[in-house]
Amino acid sequence: MDESTRSQSSSPTTSENEAEYRQARSRILNVIIAVCYLYFSGIGEKLSNPAVTTLVIYVASFFAFTLAVFLHTRLRPGYYAVRRLLAMMGDFGSLTYVMLLGQTLALPLYVFIVWVTLGNGMRFGSRYLIIASAMAQLSLLALYILGDFWRQQPYLMATFSMLALVLPAYAMTLLRQTAEARDSALVAMQAKSRFLAHASHDLRQPIHSIGYYLSLLRTTRGKPDREQLIDRIERALGSVSRLFKSLLDIAQLDSGTVAVNSEVVSLQALLSDLVQQNEQSAQWNEVELRFVQTSAWVLVDPTLLTTMTQNLLSNAIKYARGSKVLIGVRRQGKSLAIEVHDAGIGIDEQHMPHIFDEFYRAHVEEDHDAEGVGLGLSIVNKLAQLSGLTLTIKSRRGAGTVAGIYDIPISAKQPEPKPQLAGDSPRPMAGYRVILIEDNIDVLHATCALLQQWGCEVQSHSTIPDRFGRCDLIIADYDLGNQELGTDAIRAIRAKLGSTIPAILMTGYAEAVVSKQTIDEGIQVLAKPVPPAMLRSTVSTLRIALRNQTPR
């Protein structure tokens, strides 16, 4: 509702009440200050007795008016346009009258003209700032027309006039910026409210199904049925894992701790790994996933490019249920583009301007309640900007979507071949000695069992251990409780064994943990939830690196 048309009976808001009250209270204080100044300046000695009497009566009347406005704000709080305008007219009228009488002695009272102008504008908004600015100019014009003294000071009056214009104009800019910041904050709050609603739903659904699947698993005897239930539990856990990974990614990007570490990368290897990782998801969504082979090598950060492409690919699979998805590389001059084409449901034109907003989902009934909280494209967009790449989305409802990462620089050189990781044998890390530290007992037992299944010899501890044997690797949770940190545990074990043993730090914190100091200490940081394949790959890489340094 517009301010000028609000009803006086409308319910007042707290901010309006406070603004009215503070302005009325400040007016009383300023009148007292002005009266004290006039008294001690000796203005009575320079005016005739009739003029002094008139001034006293006027000041007393205005003070009574000021008190009346103050009491009205207490008894009738809220927005009253007439009250505001009358108070402003009283302020400027009184200042004009006193400055006409006081002349030179009244020069300092110009400060109150500025105060009345800015005070009303900053408290009541840009409309009242404009009105107050116009009243200030009228007040100065009246001084110039009615006062001989002021007419003899044209440069001073010009200065006063310009100040009464420049300061409100600057205040107007600040008000506009404040309003834009407020609106942005409001949009962010609304987005996060939507996120909480979506996240609650997207977390409850898979957890709800996991509970039922586990109940069925306890009573199911046949191996095919058990494998089917395990497959469904794995799928539900994947949904929860993807949600948490999105939250961790967006929090880390917002914290500004993500660094770009470019290296020469084979797009064939990177994309084929992604296709392999998404084959199961494609089967679940009845999607035919195709990949166009490539021999290109590029100079990028492989982790960031993998995250970007993974988000685009998972989006395509999710919204192309029962159709086709194609991923491939397109050459564009001295750069390359990774494009993901899908024949899915597409995106309505009205949603396109918002698809990169955090927590925004272009969701309609035909989307089959597709999971996600609207973070994937926002993450890709931020990572693309950070990496100096370009993200483009073209889509039409019912005709599918083309999502592409462009301006990927081509590399003329190929890196030295990396050592092959451990094979797929049942126990690929037999004899590998690991110290595992985790304060959560369930996580401790699960991680220990997984490492032992791979052949590791595990020393498990729920706190920083006092006694332990020789080891090849330390795996520690970051927050061990009781103000103990995994980094402290790693340093203590290294110090006692007298060697910089390779270490992995697993953490549920999205910010601050990945510090330069941690990286300098040679500690690999993995953000929870850590998929078994990622943990296995990291452990295998560290094991091979240790073998290359010290043949056993």
XYZ file of C-alpha atoms in Angstrom:
552
model
C 0.000 0.000 0.000
C 1.247 3.486 -0.839
C 2.219 5.652 2.122
C 0.006 8.555 1.065
C -3.082 6.376 0.935
C -2.702 4.421 4.148
C -5.608 4.619 6.503
C -5.013 6.179 9.882
C -6.695 3.212 11.417
C -4.220 0.778 9.869
C -2.305 -1.249 12.390
C 1.086 0.376 13.063
C 4.284 -1.573 12.646
C 7.048 -1.589 15.228
C 9.495 0.127 12.855
C 7.000 2.939 12.129
C 6.333 3.444 15.826
C 10.041 3.633 16.601
C 10.779 5.993 13.692
C 8.001 8.399 14.703
C 9.016 8.281 18.347
C 12.732 8.860 17.677
C 12.009 11.783 15.356
C 9.669 13.442 17.881
C 12.125 12.880 20.723
C 15.019 14.296 18.702
C 12.906 17.341 17.831
C 12.443 18.161 21.544
C 16.171 17.771 22.191
C 17.098 19.983 19.240
C 14.630 22.695 20.282
C 16.222 22.749 23.737
C 19.709 22.979 22.199
C 18.592 25.790 19.874
C 16.992 27.759 22.737
C 20.147 27.419 24.850
C 22.249 28.622 21.931
C 19.994 31.654 21.344
C 20.066 32.550 25.032
C 23.841 32.323 25.451
C 24.530 34.011 22.090
C 23.090 37.261 23.481
C 20.473 37.625 20.772
C 18.201 39.522 23.183
C 20.719 42.370 23.407
C 20.713 42.834 19.630
C 16.925 42.843 19.184
C 14.362 45.396 20.279
C 12.140 44.524 23.193
C 9.054 43.880 21.015
C 11.103 41.560 18.795
C 12.468 39.675 21.819
C 8.971 39.296 23.217
C 7.688 37.992 19.890
C 10.621 35.557 19.654
C 10.009 34.241 23.178
C 6.308 33.737 22.484
C 7.053 32.020 19.197
C 9.694 29.715 20.680
C 7.391 28.829 23.587
C 4.543 28.093 21.173
C 6.738 25.930 18.981
C 8.040 24.054 22.013
C 4.423 23.380 23.025
C 3.742 22.194 19.464
C 6.766 19.909 19.671
C 5.565 18.398 22.943
C 2.100 17.903 21.448
C 3.579 15.994 18.486
C 5.661 13.875 20.865
C 2.635 13.006 23.022
C 0.597 12.200 19.925
C 3.233 9.707 18.790
C 3.008 7.997 22.184
C -0.771 7.963 22.387
C -1.452 7.302 18.689
C 1.553 5.336 17.401
C 1.884 4.393 13.757
C 1.813 6.120 10.409
C 0.042 9.487 10.040
C 0.969 11.445 6.926
C -0.679 14.649 8.188
C 1.290 14.517 11.440
C 4.579 14.071 9.618
C 3.911 16.888 7.169
C 2.724 19.310 9.887
C 5.800 18.533 11.991
C 8.083 19.153 8.999
C 6.331 22.428 8.164
C 6.667 23.489 11.804
C 10.377 22.645 11.824
C 11.226 24.558 8.648
C 8.895 27.449 9.454
C 10.388 27.965 12.905
C 13.944 27.780 11.627
C 13.148 30.291 8.877
C 11.569 32.722 11.366
C 14.408 32.498 13.912
C 17.106 32.855 11.226
C 15.327 35.924 9.830
C 15.474 37.567 13.264
C 18.898 36.337 14.340
C 20.764 36.972 11.093
C 24.511 36.418 11.783
C 23.877 34.911 15.227
C 21.442 32.424 13.663
C 23.934 31.050 11.118
C 24.683 27.898 13.175
C 20.964 27.043 13.121
C 21.418 26.034 9.476
C 22.642 22.726 10.907
C 19.075 22.048 12.017
C 17.774 22.598 8.477
C 20.115 19.814 7.352
C 19.045 17.670 10.313
C 15.327 18.095 9.576
C 15.918 17.225 5.902
C 18.051 14.127 6.489
C 16.223 13.045 9.640
C 12.862 12.798 7.914
C 14.362 11.156 4.846
C 16.445 8.535 6.634
C 13.653 7.631 9.029
C 10.626 7.773 6.752
C 12.022 6.921 3.318
C 12.961 8.531 0.023
C 9.543 10.162 -0.514
C 9.872 12.214 2.662
C 13.501 12.965 1.831
C 12.337 14.600 -1.410
C 9.567 16.516 0.396
C 11.984 17.696 3.110
C 14.551 18.746 0.491
C 11.916 20.831 -1.291
C 10.865 22.439 2.014
C 14.502 23.244 2.800
C 14.881 25.036 -0.533
C 11.639 26.978 0.113
C 12.950 27.926 3.553
C 16.194 29.266 2.090
C 14.261 31.089 -0.654
C 12.074 32.760 2.002
C 15.191 33.866 3.882
C 16.623 35.381 0.707
C 13.404 37.197 -0.239
C 12.368 38.429 3.217
C 15.715 39.158 4.856
C 17.961 42.046 3.825
C 20.905 40.426 5.608
C 20.508 37.162 3.685
C 20.110 38.950 0.357
C 23.483 40.547 0.962
C 25.043 37.051 1.273
C 24.362 35.483 -2.154
C 27.378 33.134 -2.072
C 26.549 31.947 1.409
C 22.938 31.305 0.390
C 24.110 29.462 -2.712
C 26.358 27.310 -0.529
C 23.507 26.576 1.852
C 21.244 25.695 -1.064
C 23.762 23.342 -2.662
C 24.441 21.616 0.649
C 20.706 21.173 1.152
C 20.612 19.455 -2.264
C 23.873 17.471 -2.312
C 23.519 15.876 1.123
C 19.956 14.621 0.525
C 20.990 13.366 -2.931
C 23.792 11.360 -1.335
C 21.390 10.151 1.348
C 18.981 9.125 -1.425
C 21.716 6.966 -2.937
C 22.393 5.360 0.419
C 18.682 4.736 0.923
C 18.438 3.110 -2.491
C 21.455 0.906 -1.798
C 20.060 -0.004 1.608
C 16.712 -0.877 0.054
C 18.425 -3.045 -2.563
C 20.452 -4.795 0.135
C 17.309 -5.298 2.185
C 15.460 -6.722 -0.812
C 18.383 -9.024 -1.604
C 18.448 -10.219 1.994
C 14.694 -10.784 1.863
C 15.009 -12.787 -1.346
C 17.813 -14.825 0.244
C 15.698 -15.485 3.335
C 12.763 -16.565 1.194
C 15.063 -18.790 -0.861
C 16.473 -20.392 2.284
C 12.935 -20.907 3.598
C 12.071 -22.698 0.371
C 15.288 -24.664 0.724
C 14.378 -25.802 4.242
C 11.029 -26.999 2.983
C 12.548 -28.808 -0.012
C 15.490 -30.197 1.954
C 13.158 -31.493 4.640
C 11.143 -33.286 1.978
C 14.169 -34.573 0.063
C 15.797 -35.875 3.238
C 12.658 -37.439 4.668
C 11.804 -39.387 1.510
C 14.969 -41.513 1.185
C 15.369 -41.922 4.957
C 11.726 -43.031 5.145
C 12.300 -45.611 2.412
C 15.575 -46.816 3.944
C 13.742 -47.659 7.167
C 11.224 -49.801 5.279
C 13.902 -51.478 3.154
C 15.938 -52.400 6.242
C 12.838 -53.875 7.876
C 12.226 -55.974 4.761
C 15.911 -56.949 4.576
C 15.754 -58.522 8.034
C 13.001 -60.920 6.964
C 14.030 -61.579 3.348
C 15.787 -64.920 2.769
C 16.222 -65.179 -0.995
C 19.492 -63.812 -2.412
C 17.902 -62.044 -5.445
C 15.402 -60.268 -3.188
C 18.130 -59.239 -0.749
C 20.298 -57.880 -3.563
C 17.342 -55.906 -4.893
C 16.713 -54.389 -1.451
C 20.404 -53.559 -1.034
C 20.357 -51.885 -4.446
C 17.367 -49.766 -3.414
C 18.985 -48.827 -0.084
C 22.108 -47.788 -1.973
C 19.981 -45.641 -4.295
C 18.235 -43.937 -1.364
C 21.565 -43.289 0.377
C 22.859 -41.800 -2.862
C 20.025 -39.256 -2.789
C 20.959 -38.183 0.749
C 24.650 -38.088 -0.155
C 24.066 -35.879 -3.209
C 22.006 -33.444 -1.161
C 24.696 -33.075 1.489
C 27.416 -32.749 -1.141
C 25.492 -29.876 -2.770
C 25.173 -28.132 0.584
C 28.877 -28.555 1.298
C 29.823 -27.294 -2.169
C 27.682 -24.154 -1.968
C 28.864 -23.368 1.580
C 32.507 -23.735 0.561
C 31.995 -21.526 -2.499
C 30.272 -18.849 -0.409
C 33.132 -18.925 2.108
C 35.664 -18.107 -0.647
C 37.984 -20.994 0.274
C 37.866 -22.754 -3.108
C 41.126 -22.435 -5.037
C 41.681 -23.225 -8.732
C 44.605 -25.631 -9.313
C 44.884 -26.150 -13.059
C 46.685 -29.087 -14.631
C 46.701 -30.955 -17.922
C 43.717 -33.320 -17.992
C 42.485 -35.937 -20.452
C 38.819 -35.224 -21.147
C 38.392 -38.814 -22.326
C 39.413 -40.170 -18.923
C 37.462 -37.560 -16.980
C 34.229 -37.947 -18.940
C 34.390 -41.729 -19.220
C 34.759 -41.967 -15.438
C 31.711 -39.718 -15.013
C 29.679 -41.780 -17.468
C 30.650 -44.961 -15.628
C 29.686 -43.434 -12.268
C 26.282 -42.371 -13.626
C 25.382 -45.588 -15.426
C 23.474 -46.930 -12.428
C 21.537 -43.673 -12.043
C 20.742 -43.748 -15.771
C 19.373 -47.300 -15.434
C 17.229 -46.302 -12.479
C 15.749 -43.441 -14.534
C 15.442 -45.588 -17.704
C 17.776 -43.226 -19.547
C 19.936 -44.218 -22.505
C 23.285 -42.578 -21.677
C 25.665 -42.082 -24.603
C 29.206 -40.678 -24.643
C 31.102 -39.383 -27.693
C 34.767 -40.379 -27.414
C 37.438 -37.646 -27.479
C 41.240 -37.406 -27.564
C 41.390 -33.829 -26.239
C 43.661 -32.663 -23.420
C 42.811 -29.467 -21.571
C 44.317 -27.209 -18.896
C 41.777 -27.070 -16.064
C 41.228 -27.891 -12.418
C 40.060 -31.520 -12.742
C 38.167 -31.511 -9.443
C 36.158 -28.400 -10.282
C 35.497 -29.497 -13.870
C 34.373 -32.910 -12.632
C 31.977 -31.301 -10.146
C 30.533 -28.997 -12.824
C 30.080 -31.764 -15.388
C 28.672 -34.166 -12.803
C 25.990 -31.680 -11.802
C 25.001 -31.081 -15.434
C 24.968 -34.805 -16.165
C 22.943 -35.728 -13.077
C 20.443 -32.957 -13.908
C 20.069 -34.296 -17.450
C 19.511 -37.869 -16.238
C 17.076 -36.740 -13.573
C 14.862 -34.757 -15.957
C 15.190 -37.017 -19.009
C 13.443 -40.021 -17.483
C 12.676 -42.599 -20.154
C 14.597 -40.773 -22.907
C 18.193 -40.140 -24.041
C 21.205 -38.192 -22.722
C 24.314 -37.482 -24.791
C 27.583 -36.046 -23.459
C 30.423 -35.002 -25.707
C 33.098 -32.436 -26.548
C 32.825 -29.706 -29.165
C 35.865 -27.802 -30.481
C 35.568 -24.008 -30.710
C 38.714 -22.420 -32.108
C 41.424 -22.548 -29.439
C 39.076 -23.861 -26.781
C 36.698 -26.734 -26.161
C 33.195 -27.112 -24.805
C 31.632 -29.973 -22.879
C 27.969 -30.272 -23.809
C 25.256 -32.398 -22.253
C 22.194 -32.908 -24.455
C 19.010 -34.452 -23.144
C 15.608 -35.147 -24.660
C 13.828 -34.590 -21.367
C 11.018 -32.354 -20.195
C 12.957 -29.097 -20.653
C 12.484 -25.812 -18.781
C 9.711 -23.239 -19.188
C 10.866 -19.898 -20.569
C 9.607 -18.099 -17.462
C 12.071 -20.034 -15.291
C 15.182 -19.468 -17.424
C 16.234 -16.121 -15.817
C 16.288 -17.800 -12.385
C 17.897 -21.177 -13.043
C 21.254 -20.081 -11.571
C 19.673 -18.768 -8.364
C 20.370 -20.720 -5.193
C 17.508 -22.973 -3.997
C 15.455 -22.252 -7.140
C 13.671 -25.169 -8.751
C 11.754 -24.977 -12.022
C 9.395 -27.634 -10.732
C 6.047 -28.567 -12.247
C 3.737 -31.550 -11.912
C 5.233 -33.392 -14.883
C 8.651 -33.475 -13.198
C 7.700 -36.586 -11.215
C 8.839 -34.979 -7.942
C 12.474 -35.010 -9.094
C 14.841 -34.731 -6.163
C 17.061 -31.731 -5.483
C 16.876 -28.375 -3.757
C 17.921 -26.134 -6.632
C 21.654 -25.903 -5.892
C 23.200 -27.824 -8.802
C 23.186 -25.109 -11.462
C 24.089 -22.438 -8.918
C 27.177 -24.473 -7.974
C 28.125 -24.995 -11.624
C 27.697 -21.297 -12.394
C 29.879 -20.202 -9.467
C 32.572 -22.775 -10.273
C 32.545 -21.727 -13.942
C 33.047 -18.071 -12.981
C 35.812 -19.051 -10.560
C 37.560 -21.111 -13.258
C 37.190 -18.486 -15.996
C 34.803 -20.688 -17.996
C 31.366 -19.981 -19.449
C 28.185 -21.837 -18.557
C 25.281 -21.772 -21.016
C 21.878 -23.433 -20.706
C 19.451 -23.631 -23.633
C 16.109 -25.280 -23.057
C 12.516 -25.416 -24.208
C 9.658 -27.054 -22.427
C 8.957 -30.467 -23.937
C 11.983 -30.312 -26.258
C 14.872 -31.042 -23.903
C 17.916 -29.104 -22.716
C 21.464 -28.413 -23.871
C 23.855 -27.518 -21.030
C 27.422 -26.585 -21.896
C 30.685 -25.553 -20.245
C 32.557 -23.395 -22.762
C 35.968 -21.713 -23.173
C 37.925 -24.692 -21.782
C 41.564 -24.059 -22.832
C 43.210 -26.765 -24.949
C 46.601 -28.103 -23.843
C 49.253 -28.974 -26.440
C 51.225 -31.062 -23.928
C 50.313 -34.359 -22.338
C 51.372 -35.160 -18.755
C 53.513 -38.055 -17.661
C 51.395 -41.188 -17.138
C 50.360 -41.640 -13.526
C 50.942 -44.908 -11.701
C 48.057 -47.325 -11.930
C 45.920 -47.716 -8.847
C 45.337 -51.004 -7.132
C 43.305 -53.503 -9.062
C 39.849 -54.770 -8.301
C 40.967 -57.764 -6.262
C 38.876 -58.503 -3.170
C 41.730 -57.401 -0.854
C 43.787 -54.881 -2.880
C 45.435 -53.311 0.198
C 46.446 -56.403 2.125
C 48.948 -55.595 4.862
C 48.460 -51.820 4.662
C 48.596 -50.509 8.265
C 46.054 -47.810 9.155
C 45.369 -45.898 12.370
C 41.691 -44.854 12.360
C 40.408 -42.193 14.797
C 36.669 -41.388 14.895
C 34.578 -40.357 17.916
C 31.263 -41.577 16.434
C 31.120 -45.289 17.251
C 28.855 -46.215 14.318
C 31.085 -44.404 11.826
C 34.176 -45.903 13.490
C 32.874 -49.487 13.175
C 31.624 -48.991 9.589
C 34.883 -47.408 8.384
C 36.973 -50.018 10.173
C 34.983 -52.868 8.622
C 35.309 -51.333 5.143
C 39.090 -50.889 5.465
C 39.478 -54.440 6.763
C 37.437 -55.749 3.838
C 39.985 -54.129 1.526
C 42.779 -55.906 3.402
C 44.007 -53.111 5.689
C 45.301 -53.803 9.188
C 43.342 -51.272 11.249
C 44.050 -49.823 14.698
C 40.775 -48.096 15.592
C 40.387 -45.461 18.330
C 37.534 -43.179 19.424
C 39.909 -40.577 20.904
C 43.501 -39.493 20.382
C 45.387 -42.696 21.264
C 48.177 -42.938 23.793
C 49.368 -46.325 22.569
C 49.606 -47.471 18.977
C 51.861 -49.443 16.676
C 53.647 -48.559 13.481
C 51.397 -47.474 10.640
C 51.427 -46.490 6.979
C 48.407 -44.157 7.053
C 46.401 -42.081 9.541
C 42.695 -41.501 8.980
C 41.100 -39.094 11.451
C 37.823 -37.260 11.853
C 38.270 -33.486 12.222
C 36.092 -32.937 15.296
C 36.806 -35.646 17.874
C 34.781 -34.023 20.655
C 36.032 -32.747 24.009
C 37.832 -29.938 22.129
C 40.089 -32.491 20.404
C 40.821 -32.162 16.697
C 41.900 -34.715 14.132
C 44.789 -32.459 13.124
C 46.082 -32.638 16.701
C 45.861 -36.437 16.586
C 47.789 -36.589 13.317
C 50.548 -34.336 14.655
C 50.792 -36.323 17.890
C 51.117 -39.672 16.084
C 53.642 -38.293 13.618
C 55.705 -36.826 16.454
C 55.711 -40.076 18.443
C 56.620 -42.236 15.436
C 59.134 -39.683 14.179
C 57.865 -39.661 10.612
C 55.552 -37.567 8.408
C 53.071 -40.354 7.867
C 50.456 -39.800 5.125
C 47.145 -38.700 6.601
C 43.516 -38.269 5.598
C 41.267 -35.835 7.469
C 37.540 -36.505 7.094
C 35.255 -33.660 8.099
C 31.633 -32.619 8.125
C 32.585 -28.941 8.214
C 32.231 -27.034 4.966
C 34.375 -24.033 5.902
C 37.642 -23.131 7.593
C 38.903 -26.719 7.858
C 40.689 -26.738 4.507
C 43.354 -24.225 5.441
C 46.727 -23.600 3.820
C 48.423 -24.952 6.933
C 46.541 -28.252 6.636
C 47.532 -28.600 2.980
C 51.154 -27.696 3.742
C 51.246 -30.478 6.328
C 50.446 -33.002 3.622
C 46.996 -33.900 4.961
C 44.359 -34.987 2.432
C 40.961 -33.500 3.303
C 37.752 -35.365 2.412
C 34.349 -33.807 3.072
C 31.735 -36.097 4.589
C 29.807 -37.975 3.403
C 32.779 -39.718 1.748
C 31.692 -42.352 -0.804
C 33.503 -45.705 -0.373
C 34.926 -45.411 -3.903
C 36.483 -42.020 -3.082
C 37.980 -43.279 0.166
C 39.352 -46.368 -1.555
C 40.835 -44.297 -4.386
C 42.502 -41.881 -1.957
C 43.908 -44.647 0.237
C 45.189 -46.535 -2.830
C 46.858 -43.407 -4.227
C 48.660 -42.731 -0.937
C 49.712 -46.384 -0.706
C 51.197 -46.327 -4.218
C 52.976 -43.027 -3.511
C 54.498 -44.527 -0.360
C 55.668 -47.606 -2.299
C 57.307 -45.423 -4.952
C 59.177 -43.419 -2.275
C 60.227 -46.385 -0.144
C 60.230 -49.790 -1.889
C 59.150 -52.512 0.461
